[in-house]
mmCIF file of C-alpha atoms and ligand atoms in Angstrom:
data_model
loop_
_atom_site.group_PDB
_atom_site.id
_atom_site.type_symbol
_atom_site.label_atom_id
_atom_site.label_comp_id
_atom_site.label_asym_id
_atom_site.label_seq_id
_atom_site.Cartn_x
_atom_site.Cartn_y
_atom_site.Cartn_z
ATOM 1 C CA MET A 16 0.000 0.000 0.000
ATOM 2 C CA LYS A 17 1.418 3.375 -1.057
ATOM 3 C CA GLU A 18 1.696 6.135 1.541
ATOM 4 C CA VAL A 19 1.663 9.898 1.026
ATOM 5 C CA ILE A 20 3.903 11.971 3.287
ATOM 6 C CA ILE A 21 4.501 15.662 3.815
ATOM 7 C CA GLY A 22 8.020 16.011 2.370
ATOM 8 C CA GLY A 23 8.469 19.782 2.706
ATOM 9 C CA VAL A 24 6.701 22.874 4.003
ATOM 10 C CA GLY A 25 6.799 26.611 3.317
ATOM 11 C CA LYS A 26 4.991 29.857 3.987
ATOM 12 C CA TYR A 27 4.790 33.462 2.917
ATOM 13 C CA THR A 28 3.247 36.487 4.555
ATOM 14 C CA PRO A 29 3.222 40.072 3.312
ATOM 15 C CA SER A 30 5.735 42.361 5.028
ATOM 16 C CA ARG A 31 3.118 44.860 6.248
ATOM 17 C CA LYS A 32 2.006 44.089 9.810
ATOM 18 C CA VAL A 33 -1.141 45.886 11.005
ATOM 19 C CA THR A 34 -1.694 46.113 14.754
ATOM 20 C CA ASN A 35 -4.963 46.397 16.673
ATOM 21 C CA GLU A 36 -3.983 49.973 17.591
ATOM 22 C CA GLN A 37 -3.702 50.866 13.913
ATOM 23 C CA LEU A 38 -7.194 49.459 13.259
ATOM 24 C CA SER A 39 -8.603 51.435 16.167
ATOM 25 C CA ASN A 40 -7.682 54.562 14.155
ATOM 26 C CA MET A 41 -9.804 53.303 11.251
ATOM 27 C CA VAL A 42 -12.972 51.919 12.953
ATOM 28 C CA ASP A 43 -14.615 52.153 16.380
ATOM 29 C CA THR A 44 -12.673 49.346 18.079
ATOM 30 C CA ASN A 45 -9.854 48.876 20.565
ATOM 31 C CA ASP A 46 -6.995 46.496 21.332
ATOM 32 C CA GLU A 47 -8.687 45.174 24.496
ATOM 33 C CA TRP A 48 -11.885 44.145 22.641
ATOM 34 C CA ILE A 49 -10.024 42.412 19.813
ATOM 35 C CA ARG A 50 -7.564 40.588 22.111
ATOM 36 C CA SER A 51 -10.144 39.421 24.636
ATOM 37 C CA ARG A 52 -12.763 38.333 22.050
ATOM 38 C CA THR A 53 -10.394 36.734 19.524
ATOM 39 C CA GLY A 54 -6.766 36.527 20.748
ATOM 40 C CA ILE A 55 -5.591 38.584 17.747
ATOM 41 C CA GLN A 56 -2.914 41.258 18.280
ATOM 42 C CA SER A 57 -1.789 41.886 14.685
ATOM 43 C CA ARG A 58 -2.150 40.514 11.159
ATOM 44 C CA TYR A 59 -0.161 40.699 7.899
ATOM 45 C CA VAL A 60 -1.887 42.650 5.121
ATOM 46 C CA SER A 61 -1.042 42.697 1.424
ATOM 47 C CA SER A 62 0.282 45.951 -0.007
ATOM 48 C CA GLY A 63 -0.431 44.726 -3.525
ATOM 49 C CA GLU A 64 0.624 41.091 -3.901
ATOM 50 C CA ASP A 65 -2.354 38.908 -4.795
ATOM 51 C CA THR A 66 -3.220 35.360 -3.726
ATOM 52 C CA SER A 67 -1.254 33.715 -6.563
ATOM 53 C CA ASN A 68 1.965 35.614 -5.709
ATOM 54 C CA MET A 69 1.738 34.610 -2.058
ATOM 55 C CA ALA A 70 0.873 31.005 -2.992
ATOM 56 C CA ALA A 71 3.813 30.825 -5.424
ATOM 57 C CA ARG A 72 6.281 32.100 -2.815
ATOM 58 C CA ALA A 73 5.047 29.611 -0.207
ATOM 59 C CA SER A 74 5.232 26.811 -2.821
ATOM 60 C CA LEU A 75 8.839 27.651 -3.759
ATOM 61 C CA ASP A 76 9.732 27.645 -0.054
ATOM 62 C CA ALA A 77 8.149 24.179 0.347
ATOM 63 C CA ILE A 78 9.822 22.801 -2.815
ATOM 64 C CA LYS A 79 13.208 23.966 -1.481
ATOM 65 C CA ASP A 80 12.490 22.338 1.874
ATOM 66 C CA ALA A 81 11.508 19.053 0.152
ATOM 67 C CA ASN A 82 14.705 19.196 -1.935
ATOM 68 C CA ILE A 83 12.966 18.252 -5.189
ATOM 69 C CA SER A 84 12.990 19.880 -8.608
ATOM 70 C CA ILE A 85 10.071 22.036 -9.800
ATOM 71 C CA GLN A 86 9.797 19.679 -12.804
ATOM 72 C CA ASP A 87 9.025 16.828 -10.357
ATOM 73 C CA ILE A 88 5.674 18.396 -9.382
ATOM 74 C CA ASP A 89 2.743 16.441 -10.873
ATOM 75 C CA LEU A 90 -0.140 18.250 -9.168
ATOM 76 C CA ILE A 91 -0.849 21.715 -7.725
ATOM 77 C CA VAL A 92 -3.934 22.237 -5.573
ATOM 78 C CA VAL A 93 -4.653 25.726 -4.243
ATOM 79 C CA ALA A 94 -7.277 26.116 -1.526
ATOM 80 C CA THR A 95 -8.612 29.663 -1.451
ATOM 81 C CA CYS A 96 -11.796 31.709 -1.096
ATOM 82 C CA THR A 97 -10.027 34.817 -2.419
ATOM 83 C CA PRO A 98 -8.742 33.782 -5.874
ATOM 84 C CA ASP A 99 -7.098 36.411 -8.104
ATOM 85 C CA MET A 100 -9.793 35.811 -10.747
ATOM 86 C CA PHE A 101 -12.849 33.615 -11.383
ATOM 87 C CA THR A 102 -10.846 32.073 -14.174
ATOM 88 C CA PRO A 103 -8.143 30.964 -14.643
ATOM 89 C CA SER A 104 -7.697 29.183 -11.342
ATOM 90 C CA THR A 105 -5.136 30.533 -8.878
ATOM 91 C CA ALA A 106 -3.405 27.121 -9.123
ATOM 92 C CA CYS A 107 -2.820 27.672 -12.869
ATOM 93 C CA LEU A 108 -1.405 31.136 -12.096
ATOM 94 C CA VAL A 109 0.933 29.560 -9.524
ATOM 95 C CA GLN A 110 1.962 26.900 -12.046
ATOM 96 C CA GLY A 111 2.848 29.669 -14.517
ATOM 97 C CA ILE A 112 4.792 31.724 -11.944
ATOM 98 C CA ILE A 113 6.906 28.841 -10.656
ATOM 99 C CA GLY A 114 7.233 27.055 -14.021
ATOM 100 C CA ALA A 115 5.904 23.670 -12.904
ATOM 101 C CA GLU A 116 5.177 22.639 -16.476
ATOM 102 C CA ASN A 117 4.545 18.942 -15.723
ATOM 103 C CA ALA A 118 1.754 19.563 -13.228
ATOM 104 C CA VAL A 119 -2.035 19.552 -13.423
ATOM 105 C CA ALA A 120 -3.395 22.508 -11.452
ATOM 106 C CA PHE A 121 -6.780 23.449 -9.995
ATOM 107 C CA ASP A 122 -8.391 25.255 -7.037
ATOM 108 C CA ILE A 123 -10.546 24.053 -4.167
ATOM 109 C CA GLY A 124 -13.209 26.288 -2.619
ATOM 110 C CA ALA A 125 -13.904 25.192 0.933
ATOM 111 C CA ALA A 126 -12.937 28.427 2.737
ATOM 112 C CA CYS A 127 -11.160 27.825 6.068
ATOM 113 C CA SER A 128 -11.442 24.019 5.647
ATOM 114 C CA GLY A 129 -9.863 24.237 2.189
ATOM 115 C CA PHE A 130 -6.408 23.007 3.163
ATOM 116 C CA ILE A 131 -7.868 19.859 4.795
ATOM 117 C CA TYR A 132 -10.015 19.238 1.690
ATOM 118 C CA GLY A 133 -6.936 19.863 -0.485
ATOM 119 C CA LEU A 134 -4.818 17.290 1.361
ATOM 120 C CA ASN A 135 -7.578 14.718 1.038
ATOM 121 C CA VAL A 136 -8.134 15.322 -2.692
ATOM 122 C CA ALA A 137 -4.399 15.467 -3.506
ATOM 123 C CA LYS A 138 -3.654 12.249 -1.594
ATOM 124 C CA SER A 139 -6.443 10.389 -3.423
ATOM 125 C CA LEU A 140 -5.333 11.666 -6.838
ATOM 126 C CA MET A 141 -1.706 10.800 -6.149
ATOM 127 C CA ILE A 142 -2.638 7.208 -5.342
ATOM 128 C CA THR A 143 -5.116 6.686 -8.183
ATOM 129 C CA ASN A 144 -3.138 8.566 -10.877
ATOM 130 C CA ASN A 145 0.344 7.487 -9.826
ATOM 131 C CA TYR A 146 1.542 11.053 -9.161
ATOM 132 C CA LYS A 147 4.832 11.167 -7.237
ATOM 133 C CA ASN A 148 4.789 14.752 -5.910
ATOM 134 C CA ALA A 149 2.087 17.351 -5.324
ATOM 135 C CA ILE A 150 1.874 20.802 -3.813
ATOM 136 C CA VAL A 151 -1.104 21.709 -1.647
ATOM 137 C CA VAL A 152 -1.332 25.412 -0.867
ATOM 138 C CA GLY A 153 -3.702 27.378 1.347
ATOM 139 C CA ALA A 154 -3.522 31.018 0.243
ATOM 140 C CA GLU A 155 -5.675 34.054 0.924
ATOM 141 C CA ASN A 156 -5.779 37.743 0.182
ATOM 142 C CA LEU A 157 -8.706 38.460 2.479
ATOM 143 C CA SER A 158 -7.877 42.157 2.798
ATOM 144 C CA LYS A 159 -9.255 42.785 -0.716
ATOM 145 C CA SER A 160 -12.566 41.120 0.264
ATOM 146 C CA ILE A 161 -13.090 42.885 3.576
ATOM 147 C CA ASP A 162 -15.309 45.861 4.231
ATOM 148 C CA TRP A 163 -12.761 48.022 6.050
ATOM 149 C CA LYS A 164 -15.636 50.057 7.563
ATOM 150 C CA ASP A 165 -17.219 46.998 9.242
ATOM 151 C CA ARG A 166 -15.584 46.619 12.674
ATOM 152 C CA SER A 167 -17.229 43.251 13.257
ATOM 153 C CA THR A 168 -15.182 41.620 10.462
ATOM 154 C CA CYS A 169 -12.236 43.856 9.499
ATOM 155 C CA VAL A 170 -10.375 43.177 12.755
ATOM 156 C CA LEU A 171 -10.491 39.391 12.306
ATOM 157 C CA PHE A 172 -8.661 38.514 9.115
ATOM 158 C CA GLY A 173 -5.130 38.487 7.702
ATOM 159 C CA ASP A 174 -3.356 37.616 4.436
ATOM 160 C CA GLY A 175 -0.775 34.918 3.707
ATOM 161 C CA ALA A 176 -0.032 31.499 2.274
ATOM 162 C CA GLY A 177 1.241 28.147 3.490
ATOM 163 C CA ALA A 178 2.254 25.178 1.318
ATOM 164 C CA VAL A 179 3.251 21.551 1.668
ATOM 165 C CA VAL A 180 4.911 19.186 -0.792
ATOM 166 C CA LEU A 181 3.295 15.742 -0.702
ATOM 167 C CA SER A 182 5.387 12.790 -1.879
ATOM 168 C CA ILE A 183 4.744 9.083 -2.377
ATOM 169 C CA SER A 184 6.680 7.062 0.188
ATOM 170 C CA ASP A 185 6.893 3.755 2.050
ATOM 171 C CA THR A 186 6.838 5.655 5.352
ATOM 172 C CA LYS A 187 3.512 6.238 7.118
ATOM 173 C CA GLY A 188 2.221 9.720 6.280
ATOM 174 C CA ILE A 189 -1.283 11.115 5.934
ATOM 175 C CA GLY A 190 -3.726 8.889 7.803
ATOM 176 C CA HIS A 191 -7.504 8.720 7.613
ATOM 177 C CA SER A 192 -9.106 12.093 6.901
ATOM 178 C CA PHE A 193 -12.641 13.247 6.637
ATOM 179 C CA CYS A 194 -14.379 16.256 5.098
ATOM 180 C CA LYS A 195 -17.986 17.321 5.682
ATOM 181 C CA SER A 196 -20.229 20.201 4.662
ATOM 182 C CA ASP A 197 -23.638 21.634 5.509
ATOM 183 C CA GLY A 198 -24.886 23.704 2.578
ATOM 184 C CA THR A 199 -28.140 24.601 4.342
ATOM 185 C CA LYS A 200 -26.081 27.158 6.314
ATOM 186 C CA TRP A 201 -24.396 28.691 3.252
ATOM 187 C CA ASP A 202 -25.359 32.219 4.309
ATOM 188 C CA ALA A 203 -23.405 32.168 7.608
ATOM 189 C CA ILE A 204 -20.282 33.479 5.811
ATOM 190 C CA THR A 205 -20.360 34.878 2.286
ATOM 191 C CA ILE A 206 -18.200 36.685 -0.223
ATOM 192 C CA GLU A 207 -20.653 37.041 -3.075
ATOM 193 C CA GLY A 208 -19.574 37.335 -6.716
ATOM 194 C CA ASN A 209 -21.012 38.942 -9.857
ATOM 195 C CA ASP A 210 -24.518 40.369 -9.912
ATOM 196 C CA LEU A 211 -27.033 38.024 -11.528
ATOM 197 C CA ASP A 212 -27.777 40.389 -14.357
ATOM 198 C CA SER A 213 -28.037 40.192 -18.140
ATOM 199 C CA PRO A 214 -30.502 41.456 -20.756
ATOM 200 C CA PHE A 215 -32.354 38.157 -20.248
ATOM 201 C CA VAL A 216 -32.761 38.321 -16.437
ATOM 202 C CA LYS A 217 -36.045 39.801 -15.174
ATOM 203 C CA ASP A 218 -35.421 39.809 -11.419
ATOM 204 C CA LYS A 219 -31.790 40.690 -11.115
ATOM 205 C CA ILE A 220 -29.799 39.877 -7.999
ATOM 206 C CA ILE A 221 -27.268 42.428 -6.791
ATOM 207 C CA ARG A 222 -24.434 40.728 -4.964
ATOM 208 C CA ASN A 223 -22.034 42.047 -2.334
ATOM 209 C CA SER A 224 -18.386 41.256 -3.023
ATOM 210 C CA LYS A 225 -17.295 41.963 0.572
ATOM 211 C CA LEU A 226 -17.146 39.341 3.326
ATOM 212 C CA LYS A 227 -20.223 39.078 5.553
ATOM 213 C CA MET A 228 -20.348 36.808 8.582
ATOM 214 C CA LYS A 229 -22.924 35.827 11.204
ATOM 215 C CA GLY A 230 -20.229 35.650 13.880
ATOM 216 C CA ASN A 231 -22.284 34.079 16.680
ATOM 217 C CA GLU A 232 -23.713 31.378 14.417
ATOM 218 C CA VAL A 233 -20.250 30.484 13.110
ATOM 219 C CA PHE A 234 -18.879 30.461 16.665
ATOM 220 C CA LYS A 235 -21.472 27.876 17.747
ATOM 221 C CA PHE A 236 -20.853 25.742 14.655
ATOM 222 C CA ALA A 237 -17.063 25.924 15.148
ATOM 223 C CA THR A 238 -17.103 24.881 18.814
ATOM 224 C CA SER A 239 -19.289 21.867 18.108
ATOM 225 C CA THR A 240 -17.486 20.693 14.953
ATOM 226 C CA ILE A 241 -13.910 21.102 16.230
ATOM 227 C CA VAL A 242 -14.496 18.574 19.028
ATOM 228 C CA LYS A 243 -16.593 16.259 16.829
ATOM 229 C CA SER A 244 -13.905 16.297 14.114
ATOM 230 C CA ILE A 245 -11.019 15.500 16.480
ATOM 231 C CA ASN A 246 -12.975 12.617 18.019
ATOM 232 C CA LYS A 247 -13.855 11.242 14.571
ATOM 233 C CA ILE A 248 -10.180 11.212 13.536
ATOM 234 C CA LEU A 249 -9.201 9.404 16.755
ATOM 235 C CA GLU A 250 -11.911 6.815 16.165
ATOM 236 C CA ASP A 251 -11.140 6.294 12.445
ATOM 237 C CA ASN A 252 -7.413 5.897 13.122
ATOM 238 C CA ASN A 253 -7.860 3.723 16.244
ATOM 239 C CA LEU A 254 -6.067 6.205 18.473
ATOM 240 C CA ASN A 255 -6.548 7.748 21.917
ATOM 241 C CA ILE A 256 -6.092 11.450 22.528
ATOM 242 C CA GLU A 257 -2.918 10.607 24.549
ATOM 243 C CA ASP A 258 -1.344 9.270 21.317
ATOM 244 C CA ILE A 259 -1.508 12.732 19.726
ATOM 245 C CA ASP A 260 1.504 15.053 20.000
ATOM 246 C CA TYR A 261 -0.118 18.195 18.580
ATOM 247 C CA ILE A 262 -3.445 19.463 17.347
ATOM 248 C CA ILE A 263 -3.179 22.207 14.724
ATOM 249 C CA PRO A 264 -6.587 23.880 14.483
ATOM 250 C CA HIS A 265 -7.749 26.501 12.012
ATOM 251 C CA GLN A 266 -6.863 29.797 13.682
ATOM 252 C CA ALA A 267 -10.193 31.649 13.874
ATOM 253 C CA ASN A 268 -10.507 32.556 17.541
ATOM 254 C CA THR A 269 -8.588 31.500 20.685
ATOM 255 C CA ARG A 270 -11.907 31.086 22.494
ATOM 256 C CA ILE A 271 -12.880 28.292 20.058
ATOM 257 C CA ILE A 272 -9.550 26.525 20.748
ATOM 258 C CA ASP A 273 -9.873 27.031 24.544
ATOM 259 C CA TYR A 274 -13.341 25.494 24.373
ATOM 260 C CA ALA A 275 -12.028 22.433 22.490
ATOM 261 C CA ALA A 276 -9.170 21.970 24.985
ATOM 262 C CA LYS A 277 -11.612 22.075 27.894
ATOM 263 C CA LYS A 278 -14.092 19.653 26.250
ATOM 264 C CA LEU A 279 -11.332 17.182 25.365
ATOM 265 C CA LYS A 280 -9.692 17.669 28.807
ATOM 266 C CA LEU A 281 -6.385 18.547 27.136
ATOM 267 C CA PRO A 282 -3.758 21.066 28.217
ATOM 268 C CA ILE A 283 -3.908 24.091 25.905
ATOM 269 C CA ASP A 284 -0.270 23.588 24.863
ATOM 270 C CA LYS A 285 -1.313 20.473 22.893
ATOM 271 C CA PHE A 286 -2.845 22.989 20.471
ATOM 272 C CA TYR A 287 -0.579 25.116 18.305
ATOM 273 C CA ILE A 288 -1.796 28.707 18.389
ATOM 274 C CA ASN A 289 -0.397 31.624 16.376
ATOM 275 C CA ILE A 290 -3.546 33.665 15.748
ATOM 276 C CA HIS A 291 -2.150 36.535 17.871
ATOM 277 C CA GLU A 292 0.343 37.291 15.071
ATOM 278 C CA TYR A 293 -1.562 36.334 11.885
ATOM 279 C CA GLY A 294 -5.301 36.797 12.549
ATOM 280 C CA ASN A 295 -7.622 34.446 10.665
ATOM 281 C CA THR A 296 -5.963 33.632 7.322
ATOM 282 C CA SER A 297 -8.712 31.148 6.334
ATOM 283 C CA ALA A 298 -7.311 28.301 4.152
ATOM 284 C CA ALA A 299 -3.742 29.476 4.838
ATOM 285 C CA SER A 300 -3.892 29.256 8.625
ATOM 286 C CA ILE A 301 -3.150 25.525 9.045
ATOM 287 C CA PRO A 302 -0.233 25.286 6.552
ATOM 288 C CA ILE A 303 1.274 28.528 7.927
ATOM 289 C CA ALA A 304 1.125 26.965 11.406
ATOM 290 C CA ILE A 305 2.723 23.692 10.181
ATOM 291 C CA SER A 306 5.482 25.649 8.476
ATOM 292 C CA GLU A 307 6.129 27.774 11.554
ATOM 293 C CA MET A 308 6.298 24.655 13.779
ATOM 294 C CA HIS A 309 8.739 23.028 11.329
ATOM 295 C CA GLU A 310 10.920 26.176 11.351
ATOM 296 C CA LYS A 311 10.911 26.139 15.161
ATOM 297 C CA LYS A 312 11.874 22.415 15.050
ATOM 298 C CA LEU A 313 8.840 21.519 17.177
ATOM 299 C CA LEU A 314 7.881 18.573 14.946
ATOM 300 C CA LYS A 315 9.793 15.312 15.347
ATOM 301 C CA LYS A 316 9.773 12.331 12.987
ATOM 302 C CA GLY A 317 7.031 9.950 14.119
ATOM 303 C CA ASN A 318 4.905 12.655 15.783
ATOM 304 C CA LYS A 319 1.165 12.254 15.366
ATOM 305 C CA ILE A 320 -0.666 15.486 14.551
ATOM 306 C CA ILE A 321 -4.341 16.226 13.999
ATOM 307 C CA LEU A 322 -5.215 19.084 11.630
ATOM 308 C CA VAL A 323 -8.757 20.381 12.089
ATOM 309 C CA GLY A 324 -10.620 23.058 10.122
ATOM 310 C CA PHE A 325 -14.062 24.674 9.859
ATOM 311 C CA GLY A 326 -15.422 27.535 7.816
ATOM 312 C CA ALA A 327 -17.742 28.940 5.173
ATOM 313 C CA GLY A 328 -19.985 26.517 3.349
ATOM 314 C CA LEU A 329 -20.404 25.529 6.064
ATOM 315 C CA THR A 330 -17.509 23.093 5.803
ATOM 316 C CA TYR A 331 -15.372 21.174 8.265
ATOM 317 C CA GLY A 332 -12.898 18.344 8.382
ATOM 318 C CA ALA A 333 -9.809 16.862 9.977
ATOM 319 C CA THR A 334 -6.753 14.820 9.046
ATOM 320 C CA LEU A 335 -4.200 12.708 10.897
ATOM 321 C CA ILE A 336 -0.580 13.387 9.956
ATOM 322 C CA ASN A 337 2.267 11.038 10.861
ATOM 323 C CA TRP A 338 5.186 13.483 10.661
ATOM 324 C CA ALA A 339 7.782 11.889 8.393
ATOM 325 C CA ILE A 340 10.644 14.376 7.921
HETATM 326 N N1 ACO B 14 -14.680 46.317 18.393
HETATM 327 C C1 ACO B 14 -15.506 46.661 19.390
HETATM 328 N N2 ACO B 14 -16.753 46.171 19.487
HETATM 329 C C2 ACO B 14 -17.165 45.308 18.546
HETATM 330 C C3 ACO B 14 -16.346 44.909 17.474
HETATM 331 C C4 ACO B 14 -15.046 45.445 17.419
HETATM 332 N N3 ACO B 14 -14.168 45.113 16.454
HETATM 333 N N4 ACO B 14 -17.021 44.024 16.693
HETATM 334 C C5 ACO B 14 -18.246 43.880 17.266
HETATM 335 N N5 ACO B 14 -18.329 44.651 18.364
HETATM 336 C C6 ACO B 14 -19.460 44.806 19.285
HETATM 337 C C7 ACO B 14 -20.768 44.433 18.636
HETATM 338 O O1 ACO B 14 -21.318 45.531 17.932
HETATM 339 C C8 ACO B 14 -21.599 44.063 19.857
HETATM 340 O O2 ACO B 14 -22.040 45.253 20.462
HETATM 341 P P1 ACO B 14 -23.528 45.346 21.083
HETATM 342 O O3 ACO B 14 -23.546 44.304 22.173
HETATM 343 O O4 ACO B 14 -23.598 46.751 21.557
HETATM 344 O O5 ACO B 14 -24.454 45.022 19.939
HETATM 345 C C9 ACO B 14 -20.581 43.423 20.808
HETATM 346 O O6 ACO B 14 -19.294 43.881 20.360
HETATM 347 C C10 ACO B 14 -20.603 41.917 20.816
HETATM 348 O O7 ACO B 14 -20.590 41.446 19.470
HETATM 349 P P2 ACO B 14 -20.655 39.903 19.142
HETATM 350 O O8 ACO B 14 -20.680 39.718 17.654
HETATM 351 O O9 ACO B 14 -21.734 39.261 19.956
HETATM 352 O O10 ACO B 14 -19.220 39.416 19.704
HETATM 353 P P3 ACO B 14 -18.728 37.957 19.934
HETATM 354 O O11 ACO B 14 -18.268 37.813 21.325
HETATM 355 O O12 ACO B 14 -19.656 36.923 19.371
HETATM 356 O O13 ACO B 14 -17.413 37.900 19.017
HETATM 357 C C11 ACO B 14 -16.610 37.091 16.895
HETATM 358 C C12 ACO B 14 -17.522 38.079 17.598
HETATM 359 C C13 ACO B 14 -15.193 37.335 17.330
HETATM 360 C C14 ACO B 14 -16.741 37.313 15.389
HETATM 361 C C15 ACO B 14 -17.023 35.630 17.260
HETATM 362 O O14 ACO B 14 -18.409 35.473 17.081
HETATM 363 C C16 ACO B 14 -16.318 34.584 16.423
HETATM 364 O O15 ACO B 14 -15.121 34.351 16.580
HETATM 365 N N6 ACO B 14 -17.051 33.869 15.552
HETATM 366 C C17 ACO B 14 -16.442 32.770 14.772
HETATM 367 C C18 ACO B 14 -15.714 33.283 13.566
HETATM 368 C C19 ACO B 14 -15.112 32.114 12.833
HETATM 369 O O16 ACO B 14 -14.814 31.066 13.378
HETATM 370 N N7 ACO B 14 -14.910 32.235 11.524
HETATM 371 C C20 ACO B 14 -14.302 31.107 10.837
HETATM 372 C C21 ACO B 14 -14.637 31.020 9.498
HETATM 373 S S1 ACO B 14 -14.152 32.431 8.555
HETATM 374 C C22 ACO B 14 -14.177 31.856 6.927
HETATM 375 O O17 ACO B 14 -14.572 30.765 6.637
HETATM 376 C C23 ACO B 14 -13.663 32.806 5.819
#
């Protein structure tokens, strides 16, 4: 049986860091509110680079870490809810920027769960299509999709990208994963697209291209699914919580992570948390966290890690990683 391992990791964030104090000069908010409600202290914000540029830089970082050639990449999957364009896909733009001419490239739209979905899809394709190496990227330029006058959302998000190289191996790698969605709650978080309007449409629909979120509803969904998802991964992989070295959750709010730690009776330091520096970077938050942990040499060969995500859709999912590098 072929295994798929994470063979390299990388990340990229814009150089501009925006603090809570800076935001309090733009909208009616303050550092105390943002920190106590979310854990966020600052976030990186694009000064012009778009999602594809950030994704390409994170990918090149991961390819270097994996010590493979760009020509060895068979598949590029970009998870994003803030693509540069409707078409072509951001993954095709990344392929063009980095020159990965042997790859097939496409995007996945599952918002903050996108990286988990991407790992699952890439692993399956690698096994069925005999691909040797893939890149899975979570990349977001949320700052272009935010209403900077809406204090209830503009303080929450940040920009950036994280990438992993997946490689076929004999070593144990990505374990059982699962992805779920509940489309009946599609309107909990939206970034709408084009108006539904043409000379042939009678009742046109005007759409809002800025992010809207029913924060309380998403909070309730997130707290219930984060615990459910971790338990499902333990069950599917025949593991106990004591077998897990780290949980890397989507970084949306420290209160959601605190809740999960309490429910699972785990010390909070089992969870990797970096939201204070990055804010919520949606699909990028988990791979940025993995990359940061790798840089800090926190991850040891043989470690068992659960990745868990939740977001717009609504979507959620989790994956077991046996750390192999
Ligand atoms: N500064 C000061 N006050 C604020 C701010 C702000 N930035 N934003 C809202 N408030 C006010 C509100 O107006 C409200 O005031 P009122 O009581 O006078 O009406 C009060 O603070 C409380 O607002 P709530 O929305 O109830 O605050 P809550 O404690 O629920 O926190 C938050 C809001 C942080 C958004 C929380 O609900 C949350 O984290 N939700 C989950 C978000 C999430 O997980 N998203 C993940 C997916 S994102 C994706 O998929 C792209």
